[in-house]
Amino acid sequence: MAVDYAVIVVYLVGMLAMGWWGMRRAKSKSEFLVAGRRLGPWMYSGTMAAIVLGGASTIGGVGLGYQYGLSGAWMVFAIGLGLLALSVFFSARIARLKVYTVSEMLDLRYGGRAGLISGVVMWAYTLMLAVTSTIAYATIFDVLFDINRTVAIILGGTIVVAYSTLGGMWSITITDMVQFVVKTIGVLLLLLPIAVVKAGGFSEMKAKLPTEYFDPLGIGGETIFTYVLIYTFGMLIGQDIWQRVFTARGDRTARWGGTVAGTYCLVYAIAGAVIGTAAKVMYPKLPSADAAFATIVKDELPVGVRGLVLAAALAAVMSTSSGALIACATVANNDIWSRLRGAVASKDGGERDEVRGNRAFILIMGVAVIVIAIALNNVVEALTVAYNLLVGGLLVPILGGLLWRRGTAAGALAAVAVGGTAVIGLMAGYGILANEPVYYGLLASLAVYVVVSLATKPTDAAVLTAWRERLAGRGAEEPATPDPVTV
């Protein structure tokens, strides 16, 4: 294991070095939070794929393949579909807004009255996303170093908090690009073919497993529908995803770079399901489906390769964790704290103060994430609550603002309040893991949004004019000059 340990240690030290490099570049709010809005297509594609493909997509995706066969790809497939939809239909307009958060977009569209409550909902979502990603360190470090859960969470969480706090989005962008390369090599180019060969090839896998393991819809129609509803639509509105769109150098980068990343996600989804199916052939009686990834890596891969593949799993977790952390801190500082204290963003001399403020919030949120991750046991329930609140409370007012001119601030606020409350109440009645809360919560949010918007005065013409100007790329600060490093 010495060689494997060396690979992991070099990887972790490299992550911290990237954080130090990013600190030297992040001199303004724009540089710190959105990498100066100047990522070119290759950097943008790699980092976007890294943020959406985390521990759940890697370890969980293999686990679903172990449990359901090829149809286990649907969860990650739904994520890829969401990213494709976001990139093709919305990303160019989102990038042209030149904002920092989803709540700022809602303020622009509805006239400045929808931001705080939506910020609270978005903050809760990003916090739980960061927590669940941080918990995943326990599984990986247990395989690597046989250390207990608390120490593993502190170790992995501290590294992510360190490089995120130092350099903000610049550090996260560079580390995510490295993590994208490591994941591609470790999972797609090494683990996938090795797993299939060790299982005896596809003919042997088909001979040893039930036919439903090779049915594309074997996981069930209702489950697939729920995955699409939660993950595909969740990709359209999450702050962690939008904040990456804000880093794009222009419309074309946002659209085509995101399309490439979404396509990569679809391939990654199939790869995870195939690896899990192969693991089922080799280890038919594992105590847990989620143990499939660690087991096949530990037992079947040669020295050195094993370390690289475990580094790939660690990369997947770190990319999602760091992206969720900076999104959580950005929302907490810019959408909640600044509004509560009534601060007005400075356009000239306060840039360095804003960098320090956002850096402090990343550190505070990072410590909170580590503490909650240590205390929390049920990861699936926490993530389900987060996505239910996000989709049930924010999907309708966000997409309504982008697609329906007649939507009003009163309708948006009512949709957030009713949708969020309905989801919470229904989860209490049906159970956190039930499908009904997000179904009915979303329908309630849509109904209230339409009815209240039609019953109230239309949005002021001046607000809509300013909104259209921003969507057209006018009326906002110009992006920074492209940096050759990011092209």
Short mmCIF file of C-alpha atoms in Angstrom, two decimals:
data_model
loop_
_atom_site.label_atom_id
_atom_site.label_comp_id
_atom_site.label_asym_id
_atom_site.label_seq_id
_atom_site.Cartn_x
_atom_site.Cartn_y
_atom_site.Cartn_z
CA MET A 1 0.00 0.00 0.00
CA ALA A 2 3.02 2.35 0.28
CA VAL A 3 2.79 3.30 -3.41
CA ASP A 4 -0.97 3.91 -3.09
CA TYR A 5 -0.39 6.10 -0.05
CA ALA A 6 2.25 8.09 -1.93
CA VAL A 7 -0.17 8.75 -4.81
CA ILE A 8 -2.85 10.02 -2.41
CA VAL A 9 -0.45 12.19 -0.40
CA VAL A 10 0.95 13.81 -3.55
CA TYR A 11 -2.61 14.47 -4.72
CA LEU A 12 -3.64 16.09 -1.40
CA VAL A 13 -0.51 18.23 -1.21
CA GLY A 14 -1.17 19.32 -4.79
CA MET A 15 -4.67 20.47 -3.80
CA LEU A 16 -3.26 22.69 -1.08
CA ALA A 17 -0.64 24.09 -3.48
CA MET A 18 -3.44 25.03 -5.88
CA GLY A 19 -5.15 26.87 -3.03
CA TRP A 20 -2.00 28.92 -2.43
CA TRP A 21 -1.72 29.69 -6.16
CA GLY A 22 -5.38 30.77 -6.27
CA MET A 23 -4.89 33.12 -3.31
CA ARG A 24 -2.39 35.15 -5.33
CA ARG A 25 -4.91 35.63 -8.16
CA ALA A 26 -8.10 36.34 -6.21
CA LYS A 27 -7.73 40.10 -5.68
CA SER A 28 -11.33 41.18 -6.31
CA LYS A 29 -14.85 39.96 -5.56
CA SER A 30 -15.29 38.84 -9.16
CA GLU A 31 -11.98 36.94 -9.16
CA PHE A 32 -12.72 35.33 -5.79
CA LEU A 33 -16.34 34.28 -6.38
CA VAL A 34 -16.56 33.63 -10.15
CA ALA A 35 -12.91 33.42 -11.34
CA GLY A 36 -13.18 36.80 -13.04
CA ARG A 37 -15.86 35.45 -15.43
CA ARG A 38 -13.12 34.41 -17.84
CA LEU A 39 -12.96 30.63 -18.13
CA GLY A 40 -12.51 29.33 -21.65
CA PRO A 41 -14.35 26.27 -23.04
CA TRP A 42 -11.90 23.57 -21.91
CA MET A 43 -11.53 24.83 -18.34
CA TYR A 44 -15.26 25.49 -18.12
CA SER A 45 -16.23 22.01 -19.38
CA GLY A 46 -13.86 20.21 -17.03
CA THR A 47 -14.80 22.15 -13.93
CA MET A 48 -18.54 21.94 -14.66
CA ALA A 49 -18.31 18.15 -15.03
CA ALA A 50 -16.29 17.99 -11.81
CA ILE A 51 -18.81 19.93 -9.72
CA VAL A 52 -21.83 17.82 -10.72
CA LEU A 53 -20.11 14.42 -10.49
CA GLY A 54 -19.40 13.97 -6.81
CA GLY A 55 -19.24 11.10 -4.36
CA ALA A 56 -22.91 10.25 -4.89
CA SER A 57 -22.34 9.99 -8.64
CA THR A 58 -19.21 7.86 -8.24
CA ILE A 59 -19.64 5.67 -5.16
CA GLY A 60 -23.44 5.89 -5.25
CA GLY A 61 -23.60 5.35 -9.02
CA VAL A 62 -21.56 2.15 -8.74
CA GLY A 63 -23.76 1.08 -5.83
CA LEU A 64 -26.92 1.53 -7.91
CA GLY A 65 -25.31 -0.51 -10.68
CA TYR A 66 -24.56 -3.25 -8.14
CA GLN A 67 -28.18 -3.20 -6.96
CA TYR A 68 -30.10 -2.70 -10.23
CA GLY A 69 -27.68 -3.31 -13.08
CA LEU A 70 -27.48 -1.01 -16.09
CA SER A 71 -30.64 0.87 -15.08
CA GLY A 72 -28.72 2.06 -12.03
CA ALA A 73 -27.26 4.69 -14.36
CA TRP A 74 -30.47 6.72 -14.23
CA MET A 75 -29.58 8.88 -11.23
CA VAL A 76 -26.35 10.19 -12.77
CA PHE A 77 -27.99 10.17 -16.22
CA ALA A 78 -30.66 12.54 -14.87
CA ILE A 79 -27.89 14.86 -13.66
CA GLY A 80 -26.37 14.86 -17.14
CA LEU A 81 -29.74 15.59 -18.73
CA GLY A 82 -30.23 18.53 -16.38
CA LEU A 83 -26.83 19.95 -17.23
CA LEU A 84 -27.56 19.57 -20.95
CA ALA A 85 -30.91 21.34 -20.57
CA LEU A 86 -29.33 24.14 -18.55
CA SER A 87 -26.54 24.60 -21.09
CA VAL A 88 -28.70 24.54 -24.22
CA PHE A 89 -31.70 26.56 -23.04
CA PHE A 90 -30.63 28.84 -20.18
CA SER A 91 -26.87 29.14 -19.66
CA ALA A 92 -26.25 31.94 -22.15
CA ARG A 93 -28.91 34.14 -20.58
CA ILE A 94 -27.71 33.32 -17.07
CA ALA A 95 -24.11 34.21 -17.94
CA ARG A 96 -25.17 37.55 -19.46
CA LEU A 97 -26.84 38.64 -16.21
CA LYS A 98 -23.41 39.16 -14.57
CA VAL A 99 -24.70 38.39 -11.07
CA TYR A 100 -23.22 36.27 -8.27
CA THR A 101 -26.24 34.36 -6.91
CA VAL A 102 -29.62 32.96 -7.94
CA SER A 103 -31.29 35.34 -5.49
CA GLU A 104 -29.74 38.33 -7.26
CA MET A 105 -31.34 37.06 -10.45
CA LEU A 106 -34.71 36.90 -8.71
CA ASP A 107 -34.25 40.45 -7.41
CA LEU A 108 -33.52 41.70 -10.92
CA ARG A 109 -36.51 39.91 -12.40
CA TYR A 110 -39.08 40.70 -9.72
CA GLY A 111 -37.91 44.10 -8.51
CA GLY A 112 -35.83 43.40 -5.43
CA ARG A 113 -38.35 41.68 -3.16
CA ALA A 114 -37.74 37.98 -3.60
CA GLY A 115 -34.07 37.63 -2.68
CA LEU A 116 -33.93 37.10 1.09
CA ILE A 117 -36.41 34.23 1.44
CA SER A 118 -35.04 32.49 -1.66
CA GLY A 119 -31.55 33.01 -0.25
CA VAL A 120 -32.47 31.19 2.96
CA VAL A 121 -33.84 28.21 1.00
CA MET A 122 -30.80 28.13 -1.28
CA TRP A 123 -28.45 28.40 1.69
CA ALA A 124 -30.11 25.39 3.35
CA TYR A 125 -29.73 23.38 0.14
CA THR A 126 -26.06 24.23 -0.42
CA LEU A 127 -25.25 23.63 3.26
CA MET A 128 -26.73 20.12 3.18
CA LEU A 129 -25.04 19.40 -0.16
CA ALA A 130 -21.68 20.37 1.34
CA VAL A 131 -22.36 18.29 4.46
CA THR A 132 -23.30 15.14 2.56
CA SER A 133 -20.24 15.49 0.33
CA THR A 134 -18.01 15.91 3.38
CA ILE A 135 -19.39 12.78 5.03
CA ALA A 136 -18.25 10.77 2.01
CA TYR A 137 -14.62 11.32 3.06
CA ALA A 138 -15.21 8.80 5.85
CA THR A 139 -15.74 5.96 3.37
CA ILE A 140 -12.72 6.78 1.24
CA PHE A 141 -10.23 7.43 4.04
CA ASP A 142 -11.41 4.29 5.83
CA VAL A 143 -10.36 2.27 2.77
CA LEU A 144 -7.12 4.23 2.42
CA PHE A 145 -5.81 4.54 5.95
CA ASP A 146 -8.23 2.59 8.18
CA ILE A 147 -8.98 5.64 10.33
CA ASN A 148 -12.20 6.36 12.16
CA ARG A 149 -15.09 8.36 10.74
CA THR A 150 -14.55 11.60 12.68
CA VAL A 151 -10.85 11.87 11.86
CA ALA A 152 -11.58 11.13 8.19
CA ILE A 153 -14.19 13.89 7.98
CA ILE A 154 -11.90 16.39 9.71
CA LEU A 155 -8.95 15.48 7.46
CA GLY A 156 -10.82 15.68 4.16
CA GLY A 157 -12.93 18.66 5.21
CA THR A 158 -9.93 20.65 6.42
CA ILE A 159 -8.12 20.27 3.08
CA VAL A 160 -11.18 21.43 1.11
CA VAL A 161 -11.85 24.34 3.48
CA ALA A 162 -8.18 25.37 3.32
CA TYR A 163 -7.83 25.63 -0.46
CA SER A 164 -11.35 27.07 -0.89
CA THR A 165 -10.73 29.78 1.73
CA LEU A 166 -7.33 30.71 0.32
CA GLY A 167 -8.17 31.22 -3.33
CA GLY A 168 -11.94 31.05 -3.69
CA MET A 169 -13.22 30.12 -7.12
CA TRP A 170 -9.75 30.32 -8.68
CA SER A 171 -8.42 27.62 -6.36
CA ILE A 172 -11.56 25.54 -6.79
CA THR A 173 -11.41 25.89 -10.59
CA ILE A 174 -7.80 24.72 -10.86
CA THR A 175 -8.30 21.87 -8.37
CA ASP A 176 -11.50 20.83 -10.13
CA MET A 177 -9.68 20.68 -13.45
CA VAL A 178 -7.07 18.39 -11.89
CA GLN A 179 -9.85 16.36 -10.30
CA PHE A 180 -11.64 16.04 -13.65
CA VAL A 181 -8.49 14.58 -15.24
CA VAL A 182 -7.92 12.22 -12.30
CA LYS A 183 -11.56 11.02 -12.41
CA THR A 184 -11.42 10.46 -16.15
CA ILE A 185 -8.25 8.38 -15.92
CA GLY A 186 -9.14 6.58 -12.70
CA VAL A 187 -12.79 5.68 -13.35
CA LEU A 188 -13.29 5.66 -17.14
CA LEU A 189 -9.88 4.56 -18.43
CA LEU A 190 -8.76 2.23 -15.62
CA LEU A 191 -11.52 0.97 -13.33
CA LEU A 192 -14.16 0.43 -16.04
CA PRO A 193 -12.17 -1.88 -18.35
CA ILE A 194 -10.46 -3.68 -15.46
CA ALA A 195 -13.81 -4.40 -13.78
CA VAL A 196 -15.36 -5.76 -16.97
CA VAL A 197 -12.33 -7.99 -17.66
CA LYS A 198 -12.21 -9.27 -14.06
CA ALA A 199 -15.92 -10.13 -14.27
CA GLY A 200 -15.28 -12.24 -17.38
CA GLY A 201 -16.59 -9.81 -19.99
CA PHE A 202 -20.17 -8.90 -20.87
CA SER A 203 -21.07 -12.42 -21.98
CA GLU A 204 -20.11 -13.83 -18.58
CA MET A 205 -21.94 -11.00 -16.79
CA LYS A 206 -25.13 -11.76 -18.76
CA ALA A 207 -24.80 -15.48 -18.01
CA LYS A 208 -24.44 -14.99 -14.25
CA LEU A 209 -26.97 -12.22 -13.58
CA PRO A 210 -30.77 -12.02 -13.95
CA THR A 211 -32.03 -10.50 -17.20
CA GLU A 212 -33.48 -7.47 -15.38
CA TYR A 213 -29.90 -6.36 -14.70
CA PHE A 214 -29.65 -5.52 -18.39
CA ASP A 215 -33.07 -3.88 -18.72
CA PRO A 216 -32.62 -0.09 -19.20
CA LEU A 217 -35.85 0.53 -17.24
CA GLY A 218 -35.30 -2.16 -14.61
CA ILE A 219 -35.03 0.30 -11.74
CA GLY A 220 -38.70 1.27 -12.23
CA GLY A 221 -40.58 4.02 -14.02
CA GLU A 222 -41.55 5.90 -10.86
CA THR A 223 -37.95 5.96 -9.64
CA ILE A 224 -36.73 7.25 -13.00
CA PHE A 225 -39.42 9.96 -12.97
CA THR A 226 -38.39 11.02 -9.47
CA TYR A 227 -34.71 11.17 -10.45
CA VAL A 228 -35.58 13.40 -13.41
CA LEU A 229 -37.82 15.62 -11.29
CA ILE A 230 -35.29 16.10 -8.51
CA TYR A 231 -31.89 15.92 -10.20
CA THR A 232 -32.61 17.12 -13.74
CA PHE A 233 -34.63 20.10 -12.55
CA GLY A 234 -32.30 20.58 -9.59
CA MET A 235 -29.44 21.13 -12.05
CA LEU A 236 -31.40 24.02 -13.58
CA ILE A 237 -31.60 26.11 -10.42
CA GLY A 238 -28.87 25.19 -7.91
CA GLN A 239 -26.53 27.98 -6.76
CA ASP A 240 -23.55 25.62 -6.97
CA ILE A 241 -24.28 25.06 -10.69
CA TRP A 242 -25.18 28.66 -11.51
CA GLN A 243 -22.01 29.93 -9.86
CA ARG A 244 -20.02 27.84 -12.35
CA VAL A 245 -22.08 29.26 -15.23
CA PHE A 246 -21.10 32.73 -13.99
CA THR A 247 -17.43 31.82 -14.54
CA ALA A 248 -17.87 31.37 -18.31
CA ARG A 249 -16.06 33.84 -20.56
CA GLY A 250 -19.11 34.31 -22.78
CA ASP A 251 -22.35 32.91 -24.15
CA ARG A 252 -20.69 30.41 -26.45
CA THR A 253 -18.49 29.03 -23.69
CA ALA A 254 -21.47 28.62 -21.36
CA ARG A 255 -23.58 26.86 -23.99
CA TRP A 256 -21.08 24.59 -25.71
CA GLY A 257 -18.80 23.98 -22.75
CA GLY A 258 -21.80 22.95 -20.66
CA THR A 259 -23.05 20.69 -23.44
CA VAL A 260 -19.72 18.87 -23.49
CA ALA A 261 -19.82 18.51 -19.69
CA GLY A 262 -23.39 17.17 -19.80
CA THR A 263 -22.46 14.60 -22.45
CA TYR A 264 -19.51 13.53 -20.30
CA CYS A 265 -21.94 13.01 -17.39
CA LEU A 266 -24.04 10.63 -19.51
CA VAL A 267 -20.94 8.55 -20.28
CA TYR A 268 -19.92 8.61 -16.61
CA ALA A 269 -23.40 7.40 -15.62
CA ILE A 270 -23.18 4.35 -17.87
CA ALA A 271 -19.63 3.61 -16.72
CA GLY A 272 -20.65 3.61 -13.05
CA ALA A 273 -23.57 1.25 -13.71
CA VAL A 274 -21.35 -1.16 -15.67
CA ILE A 275 -18.72 -1.17 -12.91
CA GLY A 276 -21.42 -1.92 -10.34
CA THR A 277 -22.84 -4.71 -12.49
CA ALA A 278 -19.38 -6.26 -12.80
CA ALA A 279 -18.95 -6.01 -9.03
CA LYS A 280 -22.22 -7.93 -8.58
CA VAL A 281 -20.73 -10.81 -10.57
CA MET A 282 -17.53 -10.84 -8.51
CA TYR A 283 -19.07 -10.14 -5.08
CA PRO A 284 -22.72 -11.25 -5.15
CA LYS A 285 -23.28 -10.96 -1.39
CA LEU A 286 -21.82 -7.67 -0.22
CA PRO A 287 -23.45 -6.32 2.96
CA SER A 288 -24.16 -2.97 1.27
CA ALA A 289 -24.45 -1.86 -2.35
CA ASP A 290 -22.44 1.27 -1.51
CA ALA A 291 -19.52 -0.97 -0.54
CA ALA A 292 -19.16 -2.19 -4.14
CA PHE A 293 -16.84 0.61 -5.26
CA ALA A 294 -14.42 0.30 -2.34
CA THR A 295 -14.42 -3.50 -2.51
CA ILE A 296 -13.61 -3.79 -6.19
CA VAL A 297 -10.90 -1.14 -5.91
CA LYS A 298 -9.31 -2.72 -2.85
CA ASP A 299 -9.36 -6.33 -4.07
CA GLU A 300 -9.01 -6.21 -7.86
CA LEU A 301 -6.71 -3.33 -8.79
CA PRO A 302 -2.90 -3.52 -8.85
CA VAL A 303 -0.69 -1.36 -6.63
CA GLY A 304 -0.41 2.22 -7.87
CA VAL A 305 -3.52 1.91 -10.01
CA ARG A 306 -5.49 1.35 -6.81
CA GLY A 307 -4.11 4.59 -5.39
CA LEU A 308 -5.00 6.52 -8.54
CA VAL A 309 -8.58 5.19 -8.59
CA LEU A 310 -9.05 6.01 -4.91
CA ALA A 311 -7.65 9.46 -5.69
CA ALA A 312 -10.33 9.65 -8.41
CA ALA A 313 -13.03 8.91 -5.83
CA LEU A 314 -11.51 11.48 -3.51
CA ALA A 315 -11.44 13.96 -6.41
CA ALA A 316 -15.13 13.37 -7.08
CA VAL A 317 -16.04 14.09 -3.47
CA MET A 318 -13.74 17.11 -3.15
CA SER A 319 -15.02 18.79 -6.33
CA THR A 320 -18.65 18.65 -5.19
CA SER A 321 -17.77 19.56 -1.61
CA SER A 322 -15.72 22.63 -2.55
CA GLY A 323 -18.31 23.81 -5.08
CA ALA A 324 -21.12 23.46 -2.55
CA LEU A 325 -19.03 25.18 0.13
CA ILE A 326 -18.28 28.31 -1.89
CA ALA A 327 -21.92 28.42 -3.04
CA CYS A 328 -23.11 28.16 0.58
CA ALA A 329 -20.74 30.91 1.72
CA THR A 330 -21.62 33.16 -1.22
CA VAL A 331 -25.34 32.90 -0.48
CA ALA A 332 -24.83 33.35 3.28
CA ASN A 333 -22.74 36.50 2.82
CA ASN A 334 -24.29 38.15 -0.24
CA ASP A 335 -27.94 37.12 0.00
CA ILE A 336 -28.55 36.86 3.75
CA TRP A 337 -25.96 38.68 5.86
CA SER A 338 -25.52 41.72 3.60
CA ARG A 339 -29.30 42.17 3.37
CA LEU A 340 -29.85 41.79 7.09
CA ARG A 341 -27.24 44.43 7.92
CA GLY A 342 -28.42 46.66 5.08
CA ALA A 343 -25.04 46.90 3.41
CA VAL A 344 -24.69 48.22 -0.10
CA ALA A 345 -22.03 46.61 -2.27
CA SER A 346 -19.15 48.92 -3.04
CA LYS A 347 -18.26 49.46 -6.68
CA ASP A 348 -14.84 50.98 -6.10
CA GLY A 349 -12.73 50.91 -2.97
CA GLY A 350 -14.31 47.97 -1.16
CA GLU A 351 -13.18 45.10 -3.35
CA ARG A 352 -10.46 43.87 -1.00
CA ASP A 353 -12.84 44.11 1.96
CA GLU A 354 -15.37 42.04 0.03
CA VAL A 355 -12.74 39.40 -0.68
CA ARG A 356 -11.87 39.24 3.02
CA GLY A 357 -15.56 39.04 3.92
CA ASN A 358 -16.28 36.21 1.49
CA ARG A 359 -13.10 34.41 2.58
CA ALA A 360 -14.25 34.64 6.22
CA PHE A 361 -17.66 33.23 5.32
CA ILE A 362 -16.09 30.26 3.52
CA LEU A 363 -14.06 29.52 6.64
CA ILE A 364 -17.09 29.86 8.94
CA MET A 365 -19.34 27.77 6.72
CA GLY A 366 -16.56 25.21 6.28
CA VAL A 367 -16.18 24.72 10.01
CA ALA A 368 -19.97 24.44 10.37
CA VAL A 369 -20.09 21.84 7.57
CA ILE A 370 -17.41 19.70 9.26
CA VAL A 371 -19.20 19.86 12.64
CA ILE A 372 -22.60 18.97 11.14
CA ALA A 373 -21.05 16.15 9.06
CA ILE A 374 -19.56 14.61 12.22
CA ALA A 375 -22.91 14.79 14.02
CA LEU A 376 -25.12 13.65 11.13
CA ASN A 377 -25.70 9.98 10.42
CA ASN A 378 -28.34 9.68 7.69
CA VAL A 379 -26.82 11.19 4.54
CA VAL A 380 -29.61 10.12 2.19
CA GLU A 381 -32.30 11.81 4.26
CA ALA A 382 -30.33 15.05 4.53
CA LEU A 383 -29.73 15.19 0.78
CA THR A 384 -33.38 14.36 0.06
CA VAL A 385 -34.55 17.21 2.30
CA ALA A 386 -32.17 19.59 0.53
CA TYR A 387 -33.29 18.68 -3.00
CA ASN A 388 -36.98 18.60 -2.05
CA LEU A 389 -36.75 22.14 -0.65
CA LEU A 390 -34.78 23.35 -3.66
CA VAL A 391 -37.13 21.92 -6.30
CA GLY A 392 -40.38 22.38 -4.36
CA GLY A 393 -39.61 25.92 -3.27
CA LEU A 394 -37.48 27.54 -5.97
CA LEU A 395 -37.98 25.77 -9.31
CA VAL A 396 -41.23 27.53 -10.22
CA PRO A 397 -40.28 31.14 -9.39
CA ILE A 398 -36.86 30.78 -11.10
CA LEU A 399 -38.07 29.16 -14.32
CA GLY A 400 -41.21 31.30 -14.21
CA GLY A 401 -39.06 34.41 -14.07
CA LEU A 402 -37.03 33.24 -17.07
CA LEU A 403 -39.96 32.04 -19.18
CA TRP A 404 -43.17 33.90 -18.15
CA ARG A 405 -43.34 37.68 -18.37
CA ARG A 406 -46.56 37.90 -16.31
CA GLY A 407 -44.96 36.38 -13.18
CA THR A 408 -44.83 38.85 -10.28
CA ALA A 409 -42.85 39.29 -7.06
CA ALA A 410 -45.95 38.41 -5.00
CA GLY A 411 -46.38 35.22 -7.02
CA ALA A 412 -42.71 34.31 -6.59
CA LEU A 413 -42.76 34.87 -2.82
CA ALA A 414 -45.99 32.89 -2.47
CA ALA A 415 -44.55 30.04 -4.55
CA VAL A 416 -41.40 29.84 -2.40
CA ALA A 417 -43.37 29.98 0.86
CA VAL A 418 -46.16 27.56 -0.13
CA GLY A 419 -43.92 25.14 -2.02
CA GLY A 420 -41.32 25.00 0.77
CA THR A 421 -43.93 24.67 3.52
CA ALA A 422 -45.84 22.00 1.59
CA VAL A 423 -42.66 19.95 1.08
CA ILE A 424 -41.78 20.10 4.77
CA GLY A 425 -45.31 19.22 5.87
CA LEU A 426 -45.63 16.37 3.39
CA MET A 427 -42.25 14.94 4.39
CA ALA A 428 -43.51 14.87 7.97
CA GLY A 429 -46.62 13.01 6.83
CA TYR A 430 -45.36 10.68 4.09
CA GLY A 431 -41.78 10.28 5.28
CA ILE A 432 -38.59 12.02 4.18
CA LEU A 433 -37.73 9.47 1.48
CA ALA A 434 -41.24 9.36 -0.04
CA ASN A 435 -41.82 10.69 -3.57
CA GLU A 436 -45.11 12.48 -2.79
CA PRO A 437 -43.63 15.54 -0.98
CA VAL A 438 -41.76 16.85 -4.00
CA TYR A 439 -44.61 15.95 -6.39
CA TYR A 440 -47.33 17.76 -4.45
CA GLY A 441 -45.06 20.53 -3.22
CA LEU A 442 -44.07 21.40 -6.78
CA LEU A 443 -47.70 21.37 -7.95
CA ALA A 444 -48.72 23.62 -5.05
CA SER A 445 -45.88 26.03 -5.84
CA LEU A 446 -46.89 26.19 -9.51
CA ALA A 447 -50.59 26.73 -8.76
CA VAL A 448 -49.91 29.51 -6.26
CA TYR A 449 -47.39 31.21 -8.55
CA VAL A 450 -49.84 31.37 -11.45
CA VAL A 451 -52.89 32.38 -9.40
CA VAL A 452 -51.15 35.05 -7.31
CA SER A 453 -49.27 36.48 -10.30
CA LEU A 454 -52.50 36.84 -12.29
CA ALA A 455 -54.31 38.32 -9.29
CA THR A 456 -51.69 40.99 -8.58
CA LYS A 457 -50.40 44.00 -10.44
CA PRO A 458 -47.94 43.12 -13.24
CA THR A 459 -44.26 43.73 -12.62
CA ASP A 460 -43.29 47.35 -13.15
CA ALA A 461 -42.39 48.11 -16.76
CA ALA A 462 -39.09 49.72 -15.71
CA VAL A 463 -38.09 46.54 -13.85
CA LEU A 464 -38.88 44.38 -16.88
CA THR A 465 -36.98 46.75 -19.17
CA ALA A 466 -33.92 46.59 -16.93
CA TRP A 467 -34.30 42.80 -16.81
CA ARG A 468 -34.38 42.51 -20.60
CA GLU A 469 -31.33 44.77 -20.85
CA ARG A 470 -29.39 42.48 -18.52
CA LEU A 471 -30.53 39.36 -20.38
CA ALA A 472 -29.23 40.96 -23.56
CA GLY A 473 -25.84 41.52 -21.91
CA ARG A 474 -26.26 45.26 -21.39
CA GLY A 475 -26.40 47.27 -18.19
CA ALA A 476 -23.90 45.14 -16.23
CA GLU A 477 -20.20 45.38 -15.62
CA GLU A 478 -18.00 44.15 -18.43
CA PRO A 479 -16.16 40.87 -17.87
CA ALA A 480 -12.45 40.91 -17.23
CA THR A 481 -9.99 40.56 -20.09
CA PRO A 482 -9.47 36.88 -20.92
CA ASP A 483 -6.47 35.27 -19.29
CA PRO A 484 -4.41 32.94 -21.52
CA VAL A 485 -4.35 30.39 -18.68
CA THR A 486 -8.10 29.90 -18.93
CA VAL A 487 -8.51 29.64 -22.71
#
